[in-house]
Amino acid sequence: MKNTLITTLKGRPILKGELLFDDHKISFRNDPGLIGMIIMGFSFLSFSSAYSLYSHYHSTDLFDQFIYPFNFSLCVCIVSYLIIKYRKAKRMHDKEFKPEDIKTVYIAKTKRNTKIRFVLNDDFEQYFKFKSDGKCDKLISFLKESEVEIINA
């Protein structure tokens, strides 16, 4: 059986990741370079807002006193958030493992979505949320056949 694409990460669109599996292994793939490009863009916005804050520092206008510091702090927070996401994406990039490497799988099913969290023996954890469909059921049956410890939440 060839690799079957299960899902794109719906709950985490910034990672742009996918889960692949076949009869032998499960793989996670994503594009951390895309996050790097987004970080560069927001870093440029942070420097631009820092310059605007510096040039309007002694302004007496109420707008300048609130908007420029708010804009700068918002850009710094977004860049920090993206750097954290970049580290997670880098850890997930091209991660392959066999069912023997899985410590526990947590599965939570609702009518529309299925949430799966993989916990590997090396303490790597990855969470996926995707629509419930036939591909999802195929993955769950593959995990059951592989005798992986499954915990239904």
GROMACS .gro file of N, CA and C in nm:
model
  459
    1MET      N    1   0.084  -0.118   0.000
    1MET     CA    2   0.000   0.000   0.000
    1MET      C    3   0.088   0.124   0.000
    2LYS      N    4   0.055   0.219  -0.083
    2LYS     CA    5   0.131   0.343  -0.092
    2LYS      C    6   0.092   0.437   0.021
    3ASN      N    7   0.175   0.540   0.046
    3ASN     CA    8   0.142   0.638   0.149
    3ASN      C    9   0.006   0.701   0.120
    4THR      N   10  -0.074   0.713   0.223
    4THR     CA   11  -0.207   0.770   0.211
    4THR      C   12  -0.210   0.900   0.288
    5LEU      N   13  -0.245   1.008   0.223
    5LEU     CA   14  -0.256   1.136   0.292
    5LEU      C   15  -0.381   1.135   0.378
    6ILE      N   16  -0.362   1.156   0.509
    6ILE     CA   17  -0.476   1.157   0.599
    6ILE      C   18  -0.534   1.297   0.608
    7THR      N   19  -0.452   1.396   0.639
    7THR     CA   20  -0.509   1.527   0.667
    7THR      C   21  -0.405   1.637   0.655
    8THR      N   22  -0.455   1.756   0.644
    8THR     CA   23  -0.375   1.876   0.666
    8THR      C   24  -0.415   1.922   0.804
    9LEU      N   25  -0.324   1.984   0.875
    9LEU     CA   26  -0.357   2.024   1.011
    9LEU      C   27  -0.460   2.135   1.010
   10LYS      N   28  -0.583   2.102   1.043
   10LYS     CA   29  -0.690   2.201   1.042
   10LYS      C   30  -0.681   2.294   1.161
   11GLY      N   31  -0.647   2.241   1.277
   11GLY     CA   32  -0.644   2.323   1.397
   11GLY      C   33  -0.521   2.410   1.407
   12ARG      N   34  -0.419   2.383   1.329
   12ARG     CA   35  -0.294   2.459   1.334
   12ARG      C   36  -0.252   2.494   1.192
   13PRO      N   37  -0.315   2.591   1.130
   13PRO     CA   38  -0.283   2.621   0.990
   13PRO      C   39  -0.144   2.678   0.971
   14ILE      N   40  -0.080   2.729   1.076
   14ILE     CA   41   0.053   2.787   1.061
   14ILE      C   42   0.157   2.680   1.034
   15LEU      N   43   0.132   2.558   1.077
   15LEU     CA   44   0.229   2.451   1.055
   15LEU      C   45   0.222   2.393   0.915
   16LYS      N   46   0.106   2.400   0.851
   16LYS     CA   47   0.088   2.345   0.717
   16LYS      C   48   0.140   2.202   0.709
   17GLY      N   49   0.103   2.122   0.805
   17GLY     CA   50   0.156   1.987   0.813
   17GLY      C   51   0.059   1.883   0.762
   18GLU      N   52   0.109   1.762   0.745
   18GLU     CA   53   0.025   1.652   0.703
   18GLU      C   54   0.071   1.524   0.771
   19LEU      N   55  -0.020   1.433   0.784
   19LEU     CA   56   0.005   1.304   0.844
   19LEU      C   57  -0.005   1.199   0.736
   20LEU      N   58   0.098   1.118   0.718
   20LEU     CA   59   0.099   1.012   0.617
   20LEU      C   60   0.119   0.879   0.686
   21PHE      N   61   0.058   0.775   0.633
   21PHE     CA   62   0.085   0.642   0.687
   21PHE      C   63   0.069   0.537   0.578
   22ASP      N   64   0.139   0.427   0.597
   22ASP     CA   65   0.122   0.311   0.511
   22ASP      C   66   0.120   0.187   0.601
   23ASP      N   67   0.148   0.070   0.547
   23ASP     CA   68   0.140  -0.053   0.627
   23ASP      C   69   0.251  -0.066   0.729
   24HIS      N   70   0.357   0.014   0.718
   24HIS     CA   71   0.474  -0.003   0.804
   24HIS      C   72   0.503   0.114   0.895
   25LYS      N   73   0.476   0.236   0.852
   25LYS     CA   74   0.520   0.352   0.929
   25LYS      C   75   0.420   0.467   0.918
   26ILE      N   76   0.437   0.562   1.011
   26ILE     CA   77   0.360   0.686   1.011
   26ILE      C   78   0.459   0.800   0.998
   27SER      N   79   0.428   0.901   0.920
   27SER     CA   80   0.519   1.014   0.900
   27SER      C   81   0.445   1.145   0.917
   28PHE      N   82   0.519   1.244   0.970
   28PHE     CA   83   0.470   1.381   0.978
   28PHE      C   84   0.555   1.464   0.882
   29ARG      N   85   0.491   1.547   0.804
   29ARG     CA   86   0.562   1.634   0.712
   29ARG      C   87   0.505   1.776   0.724
   30ASN      N   88   0.591   1.876   0.704
   30ASN     CA   89   0.547   2.015   0.700
   30ASN      C   90   0.654   2.098   0.633
   31ASP      N   91   0.635   2.227   0.628
   31ASP     CA   92   0.727   2.318   0.563
   31ASP      C   93   0.769   2.427   0.661
   32PRO      N   94   0.878   2.406   0.739
   32PRO     CA   95   0.919   2.509   0.833
   32PRO      C   96   0.975   2.634   0.764
   33GLY      N   97   1.015   2.622   0.639
   33GLY     CA   98   1.064   2.739   0.565
   33GLY      C   99   0.956   2.845   0.548
   34LEU      N  100   0.831   2.801   0.535
   34LEU     CA  101   0.719   2.895   0.523
   34LEU      C  102   0.706   2.979   0.649
   35ILE      N  103   0.721   2.915   0.764
   35ILE     CA  104   0.713   2.989   0.890
   35ILE      C  105   0.830   3.085   0.901
   36GLY      N  106   0.947   3.044   0.852
   36GLY     CA  107   1.063   3.134   0.852
   36GLY      C  108   1.038   3.259   0.771
   37MET      N  109   0.972   3.245   0.657
   37MET     CA  110   0.938   3.361   0.574
   37MET      C  111   0.838   3.453   0.646
   38ILE      N  112   0.742   3.394   0.715
   38ILE     CA  113   0.645   3.474   0.789
   38ILE      C  114   0.715   3.548   0.903
   39ILE      N  115   0.810   3.481   0.970
   39ILE     CA  116   0.886   3.545   1.078
   39ILE      C  117   0.964   3.664   1.025
   40MET      N  118   1.026   3.649   0.907
   40MET     CA  119   1.102   3.761   0.849
   40MET      C  120   1.010   3.878   0.819
   41GLY      N  121   0.892   3.852   0.767
   41GLY     CA  122   0.798   3.960   0.737
   41GLY      C  123   0.753   4.034   0.862
   42PHE      N  124   0.717   3.960   0.965
   42PHE     CA  125   0.675   4.025   1.089
   42PHE      C  126   0.791   4.092   1.161
   43SER      N  127   0.913   4.041   1.144
   43SER     CA  128   1.030   4.108   1.201
   43SER      C  129   1.050   4.244   1.136
   44PHE      N  130   1.031   4.250   1.004
   44PHE     CA  131   1.040   4.378   0.934
   44PHE      C  132   0.934   4.475   0.987
   45LEU      N  133   0.812   4.425   1.008
   45LEU     CA  134   0.707   4.510   1.065
   45LEU      C  135   0.743   4.556   1.207
   46SER      N  136   0.808   4.470   1.284
   46SER     CA  137   0.849   4.507   1.419
   46SER      C  138   0.952   4.618   1.416
   47PHE      N  139   1.051   4.606   1.326
   47PHE     CA  140   1.152   4.713   1.314
   47PHE      C  141   1.090   4.842   1.266
   48SER      N  142   0.996   4.833   1.173
   48SER     CA  143   0.927   4.951   1.124
   48SER      C  144   0.846   5.018   1.235
   49SER      N  145   0.776   4.939   1.314
   49SER     CA  146   0.698   4.999   1.422
   49SER      C  147   0.789   5.050   1.534
   50ALA      N  148   0.905   4.988   1.554
   50ALA     CA  149   1.000   5.039   1.653
   50ALA      C  150   1.054   5.175   1.610
   51TYR      N  151   1.082   5.190   1.480
   51TYR     CA  152   1.129   5.319   1.429
   51TYR      C  153   1.020   5.425   1.444
   52SER      N  154   0.895   5.389   1.414
   52SER     CA  155   0.785   5.484   1.429
   52SER      C  156   0.766   5.523   1.576
   53LEU      N  157   0.781   5.428   1.665
   53LEU     CA  158   0.771   5.456   1.807
   53LEU      C  159   0.883   5.551   1.851
   54TYR      N  160   1.004   5.527   1.802
   54TYR     CA  161   1.119   5.611   1.836
   54TYR      C  162   1.103   5.754   1.782
   55SER      N  163   1.056   5.765   1.657
   55SER     CA  164   1.044   5.897   1.596
   55SER      C  165   0.927   5.977   1.654
   56HIS      N  166   0.828   5.914   1.712
   56HIS     CA  167   0.714   5.984   1.771
   56HIS      C  168   0.714   5.973   1.923
   57TYR      N  169   0.829   5.948   1.982
   57TYR     CA  170   0.838   5.925   2.126
   57TYR      C  171   0.797   6.049   2.208
   58HIS      N  172   0.836   6.168   2.163
   58HIS     CA  173   0.805   6.290   2.237
   58HIS      C  174   0.679   6.360   2.189
   59SER      N  175   0.599   6.291   2.112
   59SER     CA  176   0.475   6.349   2.060
   59SER      C  177   0.374   6.363   2.173
   60THR      N  178   0.298   6.469   2.166
   60THR     CA  179   0.194   6.492   2.267
   60THR      C  180   0.056   6.446   2.219
   61ASP      N  181   0.050   6.399   2.097
   61ASP     CA  182  -0.076   6.352   2.042
   61ASP      C  183  -0.117   6.221   2.112
   62LEU      N  184  -0.240   6.214   2.155
   62LEU     CA  185  -0.290   6.097   2.226
   62LEU      C  186  -0.284   5.971   2.138
   63PHE      N  187  -0.310   5.987   2.009
   63PHE     CA  188  -0.304   5.875   1.915
   63PHE      C  189  -0.163   5.818   1.911
   64ASP      N  190  -0.063   5.903   1.902
   64ASP     CA  191   0.077   5.859   1.895
   64ASP      C  192   0.121   5.792   2.025
   65GLN      N  193   0.069   5.836   2.136
   65GLN     CA  194   0.109   5.780   2.265
   65GLN      C  195   0.054   5.640   2.288
   66PHE      N  196  -0.056   5.604   2.224
   66PHE     CA  197  -0.114   5.472   2.246
   66PHE      C  198  -0.094   5.375   2.129
   67ILE      N  199  -0.110   5.423   2.009
   67ILE     CA  200  -0.108   5.334   1.893
   67ILE      C  201   0.032   5.282   1.863
   68TYR      N  202   0.133   5.366   1.863
   68TYR     CA  203   0.268   5.319   1.830
   68TYR      C  204   0.322   5.218   1.932
   69PRO      N  205   0.308   5.241   2.063
   69PRO     CA  206   0.351   5.135   2.156
   69PRO      C  207   0.269   5.006   2.144
   70PHE      N  208   0.138   5.021   2.120
   70PHE     CA  209   0.054   4.902   2.102
   70PHE      C  210   0.096   4.824   1.978
   71ASN      N  211   0.121   4.894   1.869
   71ASN     CA  212   0.162   4.830   1.744
   71ASN      C  213   0.296   4.758   1.763
   72PHE      N  214   0.390   4.821   1.829
   72PHE     CA  215   0.520   4.760   1.851
   72PHE      C  216   0.509   4.636   1.939
   73SER      N  217   0.433   4.645   2.048
   73SER     CA  218   0.420   4.530   2.138
   73SER      C  219   0.345   4.415   2.070
   74LEU      N  220   0.245   4.446   1.989
   74LEU     CA  221   0.174   4.343   1.916
   74LEU      C  222   0.265   4.270   1.819
   75CYS      N  223   0.347   4.344   1.745
   75CYS     CA  224   0.440   4.282   1.650
   75CYS      C  225   0.543   4.195   1.722
   76VAL      N  226   0.593   4.241   1.834
   76VAL     CA  227   0.691   4.162   1.910
   76VAL      C  228   0.626   4.033   1.962
   77CYS      N  229   0.502   4.042   2.008
   77CYS     CA  230   0.432   3.922   2.056
   77CYS      C  231   0.409   3.822   1.942
   78ILE      N  232   0.371   3.871   1.826
   78ILE     CA  233   0.348   3.781   1.712
   78ILE      C  234   0.477   3.715   1.668
   79VAL      N  235   0.587   3.790   1.664
   79VAL     CA  236   0.716   3.731   1.627
   79VAL      C  237   0.757   3.625   1.729
   80SER      N  238   0.738   3.652   1.856
   80SER     CA  239   0.771   3.552   1.960
   80SER      C  240   0.687   3.426   1.945
   81TYR      N  241   0.559   3.444   1.919
   81TYR     CA  242   0.469   3.329   1.898
   81TYR      C  243   0.514   3.247   1.777
   82LEU      N  244   0.550   3.315   1.669
   82LEU     CA  245   0.592   3.244   1.549
   82LEU      C  246   0.724   3.171   1.570
   83ILE      N  247   0.814   3.225   1.650
   83ILE     CA  248   0.941   3.157   1.678
   83ILE      C  249   0.914   3.028   1.755
   84ILE      N  250   0.820   3.031   1.848
   84ILE     CA  251   0.783   2.909   1.921
   84ILE      C  252   0.723   2.807   1.824
   85LYS      N  253   0.636   2.852   1.734
   85LYS     CA  254   0.577   2.762   1.635
   85LYS      C  255   0.683   2.707   1.540
   86TYR      N  256   0.783   2.788   1.508
   86TYR     CA  257   0.889   2.743   1.418
   86TYR      C  258   0.966   2.628   1.482
   87ARG      N  259   0.993   2.638   1.610
   87ARG     CA  260   1.064   2.529   1.679
   87ARG      C  261   0.982   2.400   1.675
   88LYS      N  262   0.852   2.411   1.697
   88LYS     CA  263   0.766   2.293   1.693
   88LYS      C  264   0.760   2.235   1.551
   89ALA      N  265   0.754   2.323   1.452
   89ALA     CA  266   0.750   2.276   1.314
   89ALA      C  267   0.881   2.210   1.275
   90LYS      N  268   0.991   2.262   1.323
   90LYS     CA  269   1.122   2.204   1.293
   90LYS      C  270   1.134   2.065   1.355
   91ARG      N  271   1.080   2.048   1.477
   91ARG     CA  272   1.083   1.917   1.541
   91ARG      C  273   0.995   1.816   1.467
   92MET      N  274   0.884   1.863   1.411
   92MET     CA  275   0.790   1.775   1.343
   92MET      C  276   0.833   1.741   1.202
   93HIS      N  277   0.915   1.823   1.139
   93HIS     CA  278   0.950   1.809   0.998
   93HIS      C  279   1.016   1.674   0.970
   94ASP      N  280   0.960   1.600   0.878
   94ASP     CA  281   1.009   1.469   0.832
   94ASP      C  282   1.028   1.370   0.946
   95LYS      N  283   0.940   1.368   1.041
   95LYS     CA  284   0.946   1.272   1.152
   95LYS      C  285   0.877   1.144   1.106
   96GLU      N  286   0.950   1.033   1.109
   96GLU     CA  287   0.894   0.904   1.072
   96GLU      C  288   0.912   0.808   1.189
   97PHE      N  289   0.814   0.722   1.209
   97PHE     CA  290   0.823   0.624   1.317
   97PHE      C  291   0.735   0.505   1.284
   98LYS      N  292   0.765   0.395   1.347
   98LYS     CA  293   0.688   0.272   1.331
   98LYS      C  294   0.594   0.258   1.451
   99PRO      N  295   0.493   0.173   1.439
   99PRO     CA  296   0.400   0.156   1.552
   99PRO      C  297   0.469   0.110   1.681
  100GLU      N  298   0.582   0.043   1.670
  100GLU     CA  299   0.655   0.000   1.790
  100GLU      C  300   0.712   0.119   1.867
  101ASP      N  301   0.732   0.232   1.798
  101ASP     CA  302   0.788   0.351   1.861
  101ASP      C  303   0.684   0.434   1.935
  102ILE      N  304   0.557   0.397   1.924
  102ILE     CA  305   0.449   0.473   1.986
  102ILE      C  306   0.425   0.422   2.128
  103LYS      N  307   0.427   0.514   2.223
  103LYS     CA  308   0.397   0.478   2.362
  103LYS      C  309   0.246   0.472   2.382
  104THR      N  310   0.176   0.579   2.345
  104THR     CA  311   0.032   0.589   2.365
  104THR      C  312  -0.028   0.675   2.255
  105VAL      N  313  -0.152   0.645   2.219
  105VAL     CA  314  -0.227   0.728   2.127
  105VAL      C  315  -0.358   0.766   2.196
  106TYR      N  316  -0.385   0.896   2.205
  106TYR     CA  317  -0.510   0.945   2.263
  106TYR      C  318  -0.603   0.983   2.149
  107ILE      N  319  -0.724   0.930   2.151
  107ILE     CA  320  -0.820   0.956   2.044
  107ILE      C  321  -0.948   1.012   2.106
  108ALA      N  322  -0.992   1.124   2.053
  108ALA     CA  323  -1.119   1.184   2.095
  108ALA      C  324  -1.203   1.205   1.970
  109LYS      N  325  -1.316   1.136   1.961
  109LYS     CA  326  -1.403   1.146   1.844
  109LYS      C  327  -1.530   1.224   1.878
  110THR      N  328  -1.565   1.313   1.787
  110THR     CA  329  -1.694   1.380   1.793
  110THR      C  330  -1.765   1.351   1.662
  111LYS      N  331  -1.881   1.411   1.641
  111LYS     CA  332  -1.953   1.387   1.516
  111LYS      C  333  -1.876   1.437   1.395
  112ARG      N  334  -1.813   1.553   1.410
  112ARG     CA  335  -1.745   1.614   1.295
  112ARG      C  336  -1.595   1.592   1.293
  113ASN      N  337  -1.531   1.592   1.410
  113ASN     CA  338  -1.385   1.591   1.415
  113ASN      C  339  -1.332   1.472   1.492
  114THR      N  340  -1.208   1.440   1.462
  114THR     CA  341  -1.134   1.341   1.538
  114THR      C  342  -1.004   1.406   1.579
  115LYS      N  343  -0.972   1.396   1.707
  115LYS     CA  344  -0.848   1.451   1.760
  115LYS      C  345  -0.760   1.334   1.801
  116ILE      N  346  -0.639   1.333   1.749
  116ILE     CA  347  -0.544   1.225   1.780
  116ILE      C  348  -0.416   1.288   1.831
  117ARG      N  349  -0.367   1.238   1.943
  117ARG     CA  350  -0.240   1.284   1.997
  117ARG      C  351  -0.148   1.163   2.010
  118PHE      N  352  -0.036   1.169   1.940
  118PHE     CA  353   0.064   1.064   1.944
  118PHE      C  354   0.167   1.097   2.050
  119VAL      N  355   0.199   1.001   2.136
  119VAL     CA  356   0.307   1.015   2.233
  119VAL      C  357   0.406   0.903   2.201
  120LEU      N  358   0.527   0.941   2.160
  120LEU     CA  359   0.627   0.842   2.122
  120LEU      C  360   0.716   0.806   2.241
  121ASN      N  361   0.794   0.702   2.225
  121ASN     CA  362   0.883   0.656   2.332
  121ASN      C  363   0.991   0.758   2.367
  122ASP      N  364   1.028   0.843   2.272
  122ASP     CA  365   1.128   0.947   2.299
  122ASP      C  366   1.065   1.077   2.350
  123ASP      N  367   0.943   1.069   2.405
  123ASP     CA  368   0.867   1.180   2.463
  123ASP      C  369   0.830   1.288   2.362
  124PHE      N  370   0.828   1.256   2.235
  124PHE     CA  371   0.780   1.347   2.131
  124PHE      C  372   0.628   1.335   2.128
  125GLU      N  373   0.558   1.450   2.129
  125GLU     CA  374   0.412   1.451   2.122
  125GLU      C  375   0.368   1.536   2.004
  126GLN      N  376   0.267   1.487   1.934
  126GLN     CA  377   0.210   1.566   1.826
  126GLN      C  378   0.060   1.547   1.827
  127TYR      N  379  -0.011   1.657   1.810
  127TYR     CA  380  -0.156   1.660   1.817
  127TYR      C  381  -0.211   1.692   1.678
  128PHE      N  382  -0.312   1.615   1.636
  128PHE     CA  383  -0.378   1.638   1.509
  128PHE      C  384  -0.528   1.648   1.531
  129LYS      N  385  -0.590   1.735   1.456
  129LYS     CA  386  -0.735   1.747   1.458
  129LYS      C  387  -0.780   1.752   1.314
  130PHE      N  388  -0.867   1.661   1.276
  130PHE     CA  389  -0.915   1.660   1.139
  130PHE      C  390  -1.056   1.604   1.132
  131LYS      N  391  -1.119   1.618   1.016
  131LYS     CA  392  -1.256   1.574   0.997
  131LYS      C  393  -1.264   1.422   1.005
  132SER      N  394  -1.371   1.374   1.065
  132SER     CA  395  -1.394   1.229   1.073
  132SER      C  396  -1.440   1.180   0.936
  133ASP      N  397  -1.365   1.085   0.881
  133ASP     CA  398  -1.402   1.026   0.754
  133ASP      C  399  -1.340   0.887   0.744
  134GLY      N  400  -1.345   0.828   0.626
  134GLY     CA  401  -1.294   0.693   0.606
  134GLY      C  402  -1.145   0.681   0.626
  135LYS      N  403  -1.071   0.785   0.587
  135LYS     CA  404  -0.926   0.782   0.605
  135LYS      C  405  -0.889   0.781   0.753
  136CYS      N  406  -0.963   0.856   0.830
  136CYS     CA  407  -0.941   0.860   0.974
  136CYS      C  408  -0.968   0.723   1.036
  137ASP      N  409  -1.076   0.659   0.995
  137ASP     CA  410  -1.108   0.525   1.046
  137ASP      C  411  -1.003   0.423   1.003
  138LYS      N  412  -0.947   0.443   0.884
  138LYS     CA  413  -0.841   0.354   0.837
  138LYS      C  414  -0.716   0.366   0.924
  139LEU      N  415  -0.682   0.489   0.965
  139LEU     CA  416  -0.568   0.510   1.054
  139LEU      C  417  -0.593   0.446   1.190
  140ILE      N  418  -0.713   0.464   1.245
  140ILE     CA  419  -0.745   0.407   1.376
  140ILE      C  420  -0.741   0.255   1.371
  141SER      N  421  -0.794   0.196   1.264
  141SER     CA  422  -0.788   0.050   1.253
  141SER      C  423  -0.644   0.002   1.235
  142PHE      N  424  -0.561   0.080   1.163
  142PHE     CA  425  -0.419   0.045   1.150
  142PHE      C  426  -0.350   0.045   1.286
  143LEU      N  427  -0.382   0.144   1.369
  143LEU     CA  428  -0.323   0.151   1.503
  143LEU      C  429  -0.372   0.035   1.590
  144LYS      N  430  -0.499  -0.002   1.578
  144LYS     CA  431  -0.552  -0.114   1.656
  144LYS      C  432  -0.488  -0.246   1.613
  145GLU      N  433  -0.469  -0.264   1.482
  145GLU     CA  434  -0.405  -0.385   1.431
  145GLU      C  435  -0.259  -0.393   1.475
  146SER      N  436  -0.195  -0.278   1.493
  146SER     CA  437  -0.055  -0.275   1.534
  146SER      C  438  -0.039  -0.293   1.685
  147GLU      N  439  -0.150  -0.309   1.755
  147GLU     CA  440  -0.153  -0.331   1.899
  147GLU      C  441  -0.086  -0.218   1.976
  148VAL      N  442  -0.118  -0.095   1.936
  148VAL     CA  443  -0.071   0.024   2.004
  148VAL      C  444  -0.167   0.053   2.118
  149GLU      N  445  -0.117   0.105   2.230
  149GLU     CA  446  -0.204   0.141   2.341
  149GLU      C  447  -0.286   0.264   2.302
  150ILE      N  448  -0.416   0.244   2.293
  150ILE     CA  449  -0.507   0.351   2.252
  150ILE      C  450  -0.594   0.390   2.372
  151ILE      N  451  -0.599   0.518   2.401
  151ILE     CA  452  -0.682   0.569   2.510
  151ILE      C  453  -0.788   0.659   2.448
  152ASN      N  454  -0.914   0.623   2.466
  152ASN     CA  455  -1.023   0.704   2.416
  152ASN      C  456  -1.058   0.810   2.518
  153ALA      N  457  -1.054   0.935   2.474
  153ALA     CA  458  -1.082   1.045   2.568
  153ALA      C  459  -1.224   1.091   2.551
   0.00000   0.00000   0.00000
